[in-house]
C-alpha positions as a printed NumPy array, in Angstrom:
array([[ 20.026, -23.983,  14.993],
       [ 17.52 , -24.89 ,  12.061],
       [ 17.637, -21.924,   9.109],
       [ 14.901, -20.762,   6.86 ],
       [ 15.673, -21.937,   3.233],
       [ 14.943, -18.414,   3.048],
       [ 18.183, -17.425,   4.812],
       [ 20.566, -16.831,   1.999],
       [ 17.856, -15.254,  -0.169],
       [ 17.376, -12.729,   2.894],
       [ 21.056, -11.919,   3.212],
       [ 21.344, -12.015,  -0.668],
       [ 18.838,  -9.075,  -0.696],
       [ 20.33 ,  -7.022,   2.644],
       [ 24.081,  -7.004,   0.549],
       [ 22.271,  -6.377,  -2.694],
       [ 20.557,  -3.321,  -1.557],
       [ 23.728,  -2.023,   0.213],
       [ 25.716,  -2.861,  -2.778],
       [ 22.935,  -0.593,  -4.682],
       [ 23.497,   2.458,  -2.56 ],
       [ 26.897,   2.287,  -2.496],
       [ 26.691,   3.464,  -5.964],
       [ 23.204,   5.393,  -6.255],
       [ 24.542,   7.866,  -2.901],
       [ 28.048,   6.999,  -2.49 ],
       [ 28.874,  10.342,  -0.395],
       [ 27.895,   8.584,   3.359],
       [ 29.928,   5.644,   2.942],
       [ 33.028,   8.12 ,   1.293],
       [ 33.406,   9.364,   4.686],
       [ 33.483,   5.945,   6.14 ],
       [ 36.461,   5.027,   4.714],
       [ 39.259,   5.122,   6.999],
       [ 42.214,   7.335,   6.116],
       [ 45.052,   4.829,   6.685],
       [ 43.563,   3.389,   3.457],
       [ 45.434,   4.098,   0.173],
       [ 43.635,   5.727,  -2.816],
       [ 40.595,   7.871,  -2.976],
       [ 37.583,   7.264,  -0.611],
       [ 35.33 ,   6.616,  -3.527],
       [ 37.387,   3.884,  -4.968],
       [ 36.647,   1.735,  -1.774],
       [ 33.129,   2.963,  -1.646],
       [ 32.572,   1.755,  -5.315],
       [ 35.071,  -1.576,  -4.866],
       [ 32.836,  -2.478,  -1.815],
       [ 29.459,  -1.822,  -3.313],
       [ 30.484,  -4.021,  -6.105],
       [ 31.744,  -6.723,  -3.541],
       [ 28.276,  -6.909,  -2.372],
       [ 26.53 ,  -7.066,  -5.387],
       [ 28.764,  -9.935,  -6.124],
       [ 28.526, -11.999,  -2.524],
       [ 24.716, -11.244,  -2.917],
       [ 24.578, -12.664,  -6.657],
       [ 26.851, -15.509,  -4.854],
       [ 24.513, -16.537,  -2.407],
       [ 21.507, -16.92 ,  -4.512],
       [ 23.093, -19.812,  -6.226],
       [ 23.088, -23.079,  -4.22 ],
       [ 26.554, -24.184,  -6.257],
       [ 28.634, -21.108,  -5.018],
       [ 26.338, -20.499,  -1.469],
       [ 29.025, -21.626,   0.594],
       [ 32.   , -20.151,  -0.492],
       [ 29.8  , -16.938,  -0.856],
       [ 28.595, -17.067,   2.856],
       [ 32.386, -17.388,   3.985],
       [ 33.675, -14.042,   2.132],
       [ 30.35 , -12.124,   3.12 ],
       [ 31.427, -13.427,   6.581],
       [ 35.034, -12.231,   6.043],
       [ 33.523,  -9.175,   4.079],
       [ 31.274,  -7.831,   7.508],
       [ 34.96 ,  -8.489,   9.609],
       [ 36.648,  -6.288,   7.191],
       [ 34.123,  -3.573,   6.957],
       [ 33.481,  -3.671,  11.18 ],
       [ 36.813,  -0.045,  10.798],
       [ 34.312,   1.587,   8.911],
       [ 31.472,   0.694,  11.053],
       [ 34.185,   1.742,  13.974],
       [ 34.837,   5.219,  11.997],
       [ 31.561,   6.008,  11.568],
       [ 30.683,   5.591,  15.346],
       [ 33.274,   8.001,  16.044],
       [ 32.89 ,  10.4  ,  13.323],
       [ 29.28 ,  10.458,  14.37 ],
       [ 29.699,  11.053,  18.286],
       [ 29.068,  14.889,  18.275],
       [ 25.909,  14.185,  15.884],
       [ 21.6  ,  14.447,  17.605],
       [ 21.27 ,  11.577,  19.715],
       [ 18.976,   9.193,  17.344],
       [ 22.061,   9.789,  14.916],
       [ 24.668,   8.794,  17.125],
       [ 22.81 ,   5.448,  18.577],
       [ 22.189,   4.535,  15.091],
       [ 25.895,   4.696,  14.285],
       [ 26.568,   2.941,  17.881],
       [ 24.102,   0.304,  17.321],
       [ 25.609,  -0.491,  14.338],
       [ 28.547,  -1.923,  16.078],
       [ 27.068,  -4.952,  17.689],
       [ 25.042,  -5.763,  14.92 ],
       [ 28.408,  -6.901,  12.642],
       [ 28.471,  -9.972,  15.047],
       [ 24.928, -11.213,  14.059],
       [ 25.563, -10.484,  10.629],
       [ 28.947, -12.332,  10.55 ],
       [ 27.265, -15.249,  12.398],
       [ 24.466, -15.351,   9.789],
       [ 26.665, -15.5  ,   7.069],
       [ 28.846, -18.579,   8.953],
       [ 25.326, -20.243,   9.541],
       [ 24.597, -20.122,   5.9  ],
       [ 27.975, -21.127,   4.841],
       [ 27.569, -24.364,   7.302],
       [ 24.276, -25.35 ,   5.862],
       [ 25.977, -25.77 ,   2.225],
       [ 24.681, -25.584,  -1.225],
       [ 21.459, -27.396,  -0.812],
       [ 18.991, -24.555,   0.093],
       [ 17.408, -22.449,  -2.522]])
């Protein structure tokens, strides 16, 4: 399947602004956090805001692209609990609330995909 050399830059600026609002309204993604994790809710919310910022910064540059676009791979596996959490949290919430929190769900495969596409395409795409 042929990608945009657009592709990282597009993914680069989806983590980018998610990384952004993890710290600008952390409060959402606080209560996203599963429990069985140790340490304060806003520790992870910061520690995974900054991940992004970094796997964003990561995939703009064709030298570290590829290892970048296997962690932000790895990175929308590990966060799919949260997504999972939030679904649940969410299922007493107005309909357009609770689909949006559903429809997340499905949409970590695409985004994992993406990122393996990118990944696969190597370093030579700005």
């Amino acid at each position: 399947m042929p990608r945009s050399p657009r592709s990282p830059l597009l993914l680069a600026g989806l983590l980018a602004t998610a990384g952004v609002t993890h710290f600008a309204a952390p409060r959402p993604y606080d209560a996203t956090i599963p429990r069985a994790l140790p340490g304060r809710p806003r520790t992870w919310t910061y520690a995974s805001g900054a991940l992004e910022l970094a796997l964003a910064a990561g995939l703009v540059l064709p030298k570290t692209r590829r290892t970048a676009a296997l962690a932000t791979a790895a990175f929308f596996v590990g966060v799919f609990p949260a997504n999972v959490k939030m679904a649940a949290d969410w299922r007493d919430r107005p309909a357009p609330l609770k689909a949006a929190a559903l429809g997340r769900l499905p949409l970590q495969l695409p985004l994992v995909l993406w990122a393996r596409s990118i990944a696969k395409n190597g370093e030579g795409q700005a």
